[in-house]
Amino acid sequence: MRMAVAPPSYCFVAFPPRAKDGLVVFGKNSARPRDEVQEVVYFSAADHEPESKVECTYISIDQVPRTHAIVISRPAWLWGAEMGANEHGVCIANEAINAREPAAETEALLGMDLVRLGLERGTTAKEALDVIVSLLEEHGQGGNYYEDASSCHSFQSAYLIVDREEAWVLETVGKYWAAEKITEGVKCICNQLSLTTKMDAEHPELRTYAQSQGWWTGEDEFNFSQVFSLADDHLDCCAGRESLEKQEESITVQTMINILRDKASGVCIDSESFLTTASIVSVLPQNRSSPCIHYFTGTPDPSRSIFKPFIFVDDVKLVPKAQSPCFGDDDPAKKEPRFQEKPDRRHELYKAHEWARAVIESDQEQGRMLRKTMLELEKQGLEAMEEILSNPAPLDPAEVGDLFYDCVDTEIKFFK
């Protein structure tokens, strides 16, 4: 049985002084099946009744008394998230990974569910990590990563968990895990295990388990990715790392966007089976009086998409135009056997953007002009955000509550 190919997503983080102006910069390209739609959804903070449950993609688990406000980009058919942020300036993105141990096909928590659970329950990167590993211990991970009735594509998972101070790379195999803390320089994770001998936290039985499987002698130095990777697999994810490390200037939001748009490097994927279906870039100022800003595309192919800013305030205006239609209990993803049909999950922004993609594909001159105008539109948003970050006066929540809404609206009108 051949393992499913793990989609080649890339996640990045850069810390000052490599990143500019005391900003932590985070980014992810989400590589997924080409025709899958991602939506961008905001959920406000909420209090929950004691004993209540939360229905994740495949299983229900105990809810916590309070969940934080989150904004996520997610494949429209599932509960969790590919990437996102919460109101406390925590950002999480995940990677599907193949390891020596095949991932369980039994329905449990998906890596993507754990991204959302970490955001809903963690006020710092470390707290989110603790949430993820304890849920992993309790419920395990498994189930189909794709909306596909014909076969089950299941993976192990890795996470990049970031806040204003530090980042954690968390890599998991079943319920076993290891993690490394990062506070400086740059880091890229991709669809292979990357942790080696520097581990700042690990599952208490990790090494015993590796020994019991005959993967580690107990005598050599313990190298996580050597022990747990498929024989030929632990090459480092060179494309992403090189893109990040060869940046000579300090890394800004724009640098990160450019890295995510780069098809030549392989970071922006557009292949027969996979496409970068959505992207995120977040900027987390180390100075707590400045707001964190999260840019989402909500559309495929970042080289042909507009990054649109989102800022958490108490009164965020919801953006139905970036949300997929809801099929409730009739959703084929919620009924067993699953995925017997594939409903049209395209949202308004996605549909409007399809026109732009078609123009860029088919007409060089018109396509070039269109891209130029799209980048100008994006630049206005980026410049307005720079101003917010450089302004010492506190942010007026009324001014940014409908920021993302307005950007999506403008983009749709522009495509029409």
Coordinates of C-alpha atoms in Angstrom, one line a residue:
M1 CA 0.0 0.0 0.0
R2 CA 1.6 3.3 -1.1
M3 CA 1.1 6.2 1.2
A4 CA -0.8 9.2 -0.1
V5 CA 1.6 12.0 -1.1
A6 CA 1.6 14.7 1.5
P7 CA 0.6 18.0 -0.1
P8 CA 3.7 20.3 -0.3
S9 CA 2.5 23.2 1.9
Y10 CA 5.1 25.6 3.4
C11 CA 5.0 27.5 6.7
F12 CA 7.4 30.2 7.7
V13 CA 8.3 32.5 10.6
A14 CA 10.9 35.2 10.9
F15 CA 11.9 36.9 14.2
P16 CA 13.7 40.3 14.7
P17 CA 16.3 41.3 13.9
R18 CA 15.9 39.2 10.7
A19 CA 12.4 40.6 10.5
K20 CA 12.0 44.3 10.4
D21 CA 10.9 46.9 13.1
G22 CA 10.5 44.5 16.0
L23 CA 7.8 42.5 14.1
V24 CA 7.4 38.7 14.0
V25 CA 6.3 37.7 10.5
F26 CA 4.4 34.4 9.9
G27 CA 3.2 32.9 6.6
K28 CA 1.8 29.8 5.1
N29 CA 0.8 28.5 1.6
S30 CA -1.8 25.9 1.9
A31 CA -1.3 23.2 -0.8
R32 CA -4.5 21.2 -1.2
P33 CA -6.3 19.2 -4.0
R34 CA -6.8 21.6 -6.9
D35 CA -10.5 22.0 -6.9
E36 CA -11.0 22.4 -3.1
V37 CA -12.4 25.7 -1.9
Q38 CA -11.1 27.5 1.2
E39 CA -13.2 30.0 3.1
V40 CA -12.1 32.6 5.6
V41 CA -14.2 32.6 8.7
Y42 CA -14.3 34.6 11.9
F43 CA -15.8 33.2 15.1
S44 CA -16.2 35.5 18.1
A45 CA -15.2 34.5 21.6
A46 CA -17.9 32.5 23.4
D47 CA -18.8 31.0 26.7
H48 CA -20.1 27.5 26.8
E49 CA -22.4 25.5 29.1
P50 CA -20.8 23.0 31.4
E51 CA -20.8 19.5 29.9
S52 CA -21.2 20.8 26.4
K53 CA -19.6 19.1 23.4
V54 CA -17.9 20.5 20.3
E55 CA -18.4 18.7 17.0
C56 CA -15.1 18.6 15.2
T57 CA -14.8 17.2 11.6
Y58 CA -15.4 13.5 12.5
I59 CA -15.8 13.3 16.3
S60 CA -17.3 15.2 19.2
I61 CA -15.1 16.2 22.2
D62 CA -15.7 18.0 25.4
Q63 CA -16.0 21.8 25.0
V64 CA -14.1 24.2 27.3
P65 CA -15.9 27.0 29.3
R66 CA -14.6 29.7 27.0
T67 CA -13.2 29.8 23.5
H68 CA -11.2 32.8 22.1
A69 CA -12.1 34.8 19.0
I70 CA -10.4 33.3 16.0
V71 CA -10.1 33.9 12.2
I72 CA -9.3 30.9 10.1
S73 CA -8.8 29.8 6.5
R74 CA -10.1 26.3 6.0
P75 CA -11.3 23.8 3.4
A76 CA -15.0 24.5 3.3
W77 CA -16.1 21.0 4.0
L78 CA -14.4 20.5 7.4
W79 CA -14.6 21.9 10.9
G80 CA -10.9 22.7 11.6
A81 CA -8.4 25.0 9.9
E82 CA -5.4 25.0 7.7
M83 CA -4.1 28.2 9.3
G84 CA -5.4 31.1 11.3
A85 CA -5.0 33.4 14.3
N86 CA -6.7 34.2 17.6
E87 CA -7.4 37.5 19.4
H88 CA -4.3 36.9 21.6
G89 CA -1.9 37.1 18.7
V90 CA -1.4 33.3 18.5
C91 CA -1.0 32.0 14.9
I92 CA -1.0 28.3 13.9
A93 CA -0.5 26.5 10.7
N94 CA -0.1 22.8 10.1
E95 CA 1.5 20.4 7.7
A96 CA 0.4 16.9 6.6
I97 CA 3.4 14.6 7.0
N98 CA 4.2 11.0 6.2
A99 CA 6.2 9.1 8.8
R100 CA 7.4 5.5 9.4
E101 CA 4.2 4.9 11.2
P102 CA 1.2 5.1 8.7
A103 CA -1.4 7.5 9.9
A104 CA -4.6 6.1 11.2
E105 CA -7.6 5.9 8.9
T106 CA -9.9 5.6 11.8
E107 CA -11.9 8.8 12.3
A108 CA -10.4 10.9 15.1
L109 CA -9.2 14.4 15.3
L110 CA -7.6 15.8 12.1
G111 CA -4.4 17.8 12.2
M112 CA -6.6 20.6 11.0
D113 CA -9.1 20.2 13.8
L114 CA -6.1 20.6 16.2
V115 CA -5.1 23.9 14.6
R116 CA -8.5 25.3 15.4
L117 CA -8.7 23.8 18.9
G118 CA -5.2 25.3 19.7
L119 CA -6.4 28.7 18.5
E120 CA -9.7 28.5 20.4
R121 CA -8.1 27.4 23.7
G122 CA -4.5 28.9 23.8
T123 CA -3.6 32.4 24.9
T124 CA 0.1 31.9 24.0
A125 CA 2.0 29.6 21.6
K126 CA 3.1 27.3 24.4
E127 CA -0.4 27.1 25.8
A128 CA -1.7 26.2 22.3
L129 CA 1.0 23.5 22.0
D130 CA -0.1 22.0 25.4
V131 CA -3.7 22.0 24.2
I132 CA -2.8 20.2 21.0
V133 CA -0.7 17.5 22.6
S134 CA -3.2 16.8 25.4
L135 CA -6.0 16.4 22.9
L136 CA -3.8 14.2 20.8
E137 CA -3.2 12.0 23.9
E138 CA -6.9 11.8 24.7
H139 CA -8.4 11.4 21.2
G140 CA -5.7 10.5 18.7
Q141 CA -5.5 11.7 15.1
G142 CA -6.9 10.1 12.0
G143 CA -9.4 10.1 9.2
N144 CA -9.5 11.4 5.7
Y145 CA -7.7 14.7 4.9
Y146 CA -9.6 15.1 1.6
E147 CA -13.2 15.3 0.6
D148 CA -12.8 12.0 -1.3
A149 CA -15.2 9.0 -1.2
S150 CA -12.9 6.8 -3.3
S151 CA -9.9 6.6 -0.9
C152 CA -8.8 7.6 2.5
H153 CA -5.8 10.0 2.6
S154 CA -4.5 10.1 6.1
F155 CA -1.4 11.8 7.5
Q156 CA 0.6 12.5 10.6
S157 CA 0.9 16.3 11.3
A158 CA 3.3 19.0 12.1
Y159 CA 2.5 22.5 13.4
L160 CA 4.1 25.9 13.4
I161 CA 2.7 27.8 16.5
V162 CA 3.7 31.4 16.9
D163 CA 3.0 34.3 19.2
R164 CA 4.7 37.8 19.6
E165 CA 7.5 36.2 21.6
E166 CA 8.3 32.8 20.4
A167 CA 7.4 30.0 18.1
W168 CA 7.1 26.3 18.6
V169 CA 7.6 23.6 15.9
L170 CA 5.5 20.6 17.0
E171 CA 5.8 17.4 15.1
T172 CA 3.5 14.4 15.8
V173 CA 3.4 10.7 14.9
G174 CA 0.2 9.2 16.3
K175 CA 0.0 10.5 19.9
Y176 CA 3.8 10.8 20.1
W177 CA 5.4 14.1 19.6
A178 CA 8.5 16.4 19.9
A179 CA 8.8 20.1 19.8
E180 CA 11.4 22.8 19.5
K181 CA 11.2 26.4 20.7
I182 CA 12.4 29.2 18.4
T183 CA 13.0 32.8 19.5
E184 CA 15.3 34.1 16.8
G185 CA 16.2 33.8 13.1
V186 CA 14.0 32.2 10.5
K187 CA 12.3 28.8 10.3
C188 CA 10.5 27.0 7.6
I189 CA 8.5 23.8 7.9
C190 CA 7.2 21.6 5.1
N191 CA 5.7 18.2 4.5
Q192 CA 8.5 16.3 6.1
L193 CA 9.7 15.9 9.7
S194 CA 12.4 18.4 10.5
L195 CA 13.2 18.2 14.2
T196 CA 16.6 16.5 14.8
T197 CA 18.4 16.4 18.1
K198 CA 17.3 19.7 19.6
M199 CA 14.0 19.2 21.3
D200 CA 12.7 21.4 24.0
A201 CA 9.7 19.3 24.9
E202 CA 8.6 15.8 24.0
H203 CA 6.1 13.1 24.8
P204 CA 7.2 11.3 28.0
E205 CA 7.2 7.9 26.3
L206 CA 8.6 9.0 22.9
R207 CA 12.0 7.3 23.2
T208 CA 10.7 4.1 24.8
Y209 CA 8.2 3.9 22.0
A210 CA 10.9 4.4 19.3
Q211 CA 13.0 1.7 21.0
S212 CA 10.0 -0.8 21.2
Q213 CA 9.5 -0.4 17.5
G214 CA 13.2 -1.1 16.8
W215 CA 13.7 2.3 15.3
W216 CA 16.2 3.5 17.8
T217 CA 18.9 1.5 19.6
G218 CA 18.8 3.7 22.8
E219 CA 22.6 4.2 22.4
D220 CA 23.0 6.7 19.5
E221 CA 22.0 10.3 20.0
F222 CA 18.2 10.5 19.5
N223 CA 17.4 12.3 16.2
F224 CA 13.6 12.7 15.9
S225 CA 13.3 12.9 12.1
Q226 CA 15.9 10.2 11.5
V227 CA 14.0 7.9 13.9
F228 CA 10.5 8.6 12.6
S229 CA 10.9 9.4 8.9
L230 CA 10.5 7.0 6.1
A231 CA 13.9 5.8 5.1
D232 CA 14.6 8.2 2.3
D233 CA 12.5 11.1 3.5
H234 CA 14.2 13.4 5.9
L235 CA 15.7 15.8 3.4
D236 CA 15.2 19.3 4.6
C237 CA 12.5 21.3 2.9
C238 CA 15.1 23.2 0.9
A239 CA 12.8 25.2 -1.3
G240 CA 11.2 27.1 1.5
R241 CA 14.3 27.4 3.6
E242 CA 16.4 28.8 0.8
S243 CA 13.7 31.3 -0.1
L244 CA 13.7 32.6 3.4
E245 CA 17.5 32.5 4.1
K246 CA 18.5 34.1 0.9
Q247 CA 16.6 37.3 1.8
E248 CA 19.4 39.8 2.3
E249 CA 17.2 42.7 3.5
S250 CA 15.2 42.4 6.7
I251 CA 12.0 40.4 6.2
T252 CA 8.7 42.4 6.0
V253 CA 5.1 41.5 5.2
Q254 CA 5.9 42.2 1.6
T255 CA 9.0 39.9 1.6
M256 CA 6.8 37.1 3.0
I257 CA 4.1 37.7 0.4
N258 CA 6.8 37.6 -2.3
I259 CA 8.1 34.3 -1.0
L260 CA 4.6 32.8 -1.0
R261 CA 4.0 33.9 -4.6
D262 CA 7.2 32.3 -5.9
K263 CA 6.4 29.4 -8.3
A264 CA 10.0 29.0 -9.5
S265 CA 11.1 28.1 -5.9
G266 CA 8.3 25.5 -5.5
V267 CA 6.9 27.4 -2.5
C268 CA 3.8 28.3 -4.6
I269 CA 2.5 25.0 -5.9
D270 CA 0.6 24.7 -9.1
S271 CA 0.9 21.0 -10.2
E272 CA -1.3 18.4 -11.6
S273 CA -2.7 17.3 -8.3
F274 CA -2.1 20.2 -6.0
L275 CA -2.6 24.0 -5.9
T276 CA -1.9 26.6 -3.3
T277 CA -5.6 27.0 -2.5
A278 CA -5.2 29.8 0.1
S279 CA -2.5 31.8 1.8
I280 CA -1.9 33.8 5.0
V281 CA 0.7 36.3 6.2
S282 CA 0.6 37.6 9.8
V283 CA 2.6 40.3 11.4
L284 CA 2.9 40.2 15.2
P285 CA 4.5 43.3 16.7
Q286 CA 6.6 42.5 19.8
N287 CA 5.4 45.8 21.2
R288 CA 2.1 44.8 22.7
S289 CA 0.5 48.2 22.2
S290 CA 0.4 47.6 18.4
P291 CA -2.2 45.3 16.9
C292 CA -1.4 42.0 15.2
I293 CA -2.5 42.1 11.5
H294 CA -3.5 39.0 9.5
Y295 CA -3.6 39.0 5.7
F296 CA -5.7 36.3 4.0
T297 CA -6.2 35.6 0.3
G298 CA -9.4 33.5 0.6
T299 CA -8.6 32.5 -3.1
P300 CA -6.2 30.1 -4.9
D301 CA -2.8 30.9 -6.2
P302 CA -1.2 33.8 -4.2
S303 CA 0.6 35.0 -7.3
R304 CA -2.9 35.9 -8.7
S305 CA -4.6 36.8 -5.4
I306 CA -4.9 39.8 -3.2
F307 CA -3.7 39.6 0.5
K308 CA -6.4 41.4 2.6
P309 CA -5.9 42.6 6.1
F310 CA -7.9 41.5 9.2
I311 CA -7.5 43.0 12.7
F312 CA -9.2 41.6 15.9
V313 CA -11.5 44.2 17.6
D314 CA -14.7 43.6 19.6
D315 CA -17.0 44.3 16.8
V316 CA -15.8 42.6 13.7
K317 CA -18.1 42.7 10.8
L318 CA -18.7 39.2 9.4
V319 CA -17.8 38.6 5.8
P320 CA -20.4 36.2 4.2
K321 CA -18.9 36.7 0.8
A322 CA -15.7 34.9 1.8
Q323 CA -17.8 32.1 3.4
S324 CA -18.9 29.0 1.6
P325 CA -22.6 28.0 1.5
C326 CA -23.6 26.0 4.6
F327 CA -25.4 22.6 4.0
G328 CA -26.1 21.9 7.6
D329 CA -26.8 18.3 8.5
D330 CA -27.4 17.5 4.8
D331 CA -23.7 18.1 4.1
P332 CA -22.3 14.9 2.5
A333 CA -19.2 15.4 4.6
K334 CA -21.3 15.0 7.8
K335 CA -23.2 11.8 6.6
E336 CA -21.8 8.3 6.6
P337 CA -20.7 6.9 4.3
R338 CA -19.0 10.2 3.7
F339 CA -18.5 12.3 0.6
Q340 CA -21.1 10.5 -1.6
E341 CA -21.5 13.7 -3.5
K342 CA -19.5 16.9 -3.7
P343 CA -21.7 20.1 -3.4
D344 CA -20.6 23.4 -5.0
R345 CA -18.7 25.1 -2.1
R346 CA -17.6 28.2 -4.0
H347 CA -18.2 31.4 -2.1
E348 CA -18.8 34.8 -3.8
L349 CA -15.2 35.9 -3.6
Y350 CA -14.0 32.6 -5.0
K351 CA -16.4 32.9 -8.0
A352 CA -15.5 36.5 -8.7
H353 CA -11.8 35.6 -8.5
E354 CA -12.3 32.7 -11.0
W355 CA -12.9 35.3 -13.6
A356 CA -9.5 37.0 -12.8
R357 CA -7.7 33.6 -12.9
A358 CA -9.2 32.9 -16.3
V359 CA -8.2 36.3 -17.7
I360 CA -4.6 36.0 -16.4
E361 CA -4.4 32.5 -17.9
S362 CA -5.7 33.3 -21.4
D363 CA -4.8 36.9 -22.3
Q364 CA -1.3 38.0 -21.7
E365 CA -1.8 41.8 -22.1
Q366 CA -5.1 42.0 -20.3
G367 CA -3.8 39.6 -17.7
R368 CA -0.8 41.7 -17.0
M369 CA -2.9 44.9 -16.6
L370 CA -5.3 43.0 -14.4
R371 CA -2.5 41.8 -12.1
K372 CA -1.0 45.2 -12.0
T373 CA -4.3 46.7 -10.8
M374 CA -4.7 43.8 -8.3
L375 CA -1.3 44.5 -6.8
E376 CA -2.1 48.3 -6.6
L377 CA -5.3 47.4 -4.7
E378 CA -3.3 45.2 -2.3
K379 CA -0.6 47.9 -1.9
Q380 CA -3.2 50.4 -0.6
G381 CA -4.2 47.9 2.1
L382 CA -0.6 47.2 3.0
E383 CA 0.2 50.9 3.3
A384 CA -2.8 51.7 5.4
M385 CA -1.6 48.9 7.8
E386 CA 1.9 50.2 7.9
E387 CA 0.5 53.5 9.0
I388 CA -1.5 51.8 11.8
L389 CA 1.7 50.0 13.0
S390 CA 3.8 53.2 12.9
N391 CA 1.2 55.3 14.6
P392 CA 1.9 55.6 18.4
A393 CA -1.8 56.5 19.1
P394 CA -4.0 53.5 20.1
L395 CA -6.1 51.9 17.3
D396 CA -9.7 53.1 17.0
P397 CA -11.6 49.8 16.9
A398 CA -14.5 51.5 14.9
E399 CA -12.1 52.1 12.0
V400 CA -11.0 48.5 11.5
G401 CA -14.1 46.5 12.5
D402 CA -15.1 46.2 8.8
L403 CA -11.6 46.2 7.4
F404 CA -11.6 42.7 5.9
Y405 CA -15.2 43.1 4.9
D406 CA -14.4 46.2 2.9
C407 CA -11.4 44.7 1.2
V408 CA -13.4 41.6 0.1
D409 CA -16.2 43.8 -1.1
T410 CA -13.8 46.1 -3.1
E411 CA -12.1 43.1 -4.6
I412 CA -15.4 41.5 -5.8
K413 CA -16.6 44.8 -7.3
F414 CA -13.3 45.2 -9.0
F415 CA -13.6 41.8 -10.7
K416 CA -17.1 42.5 -11.8

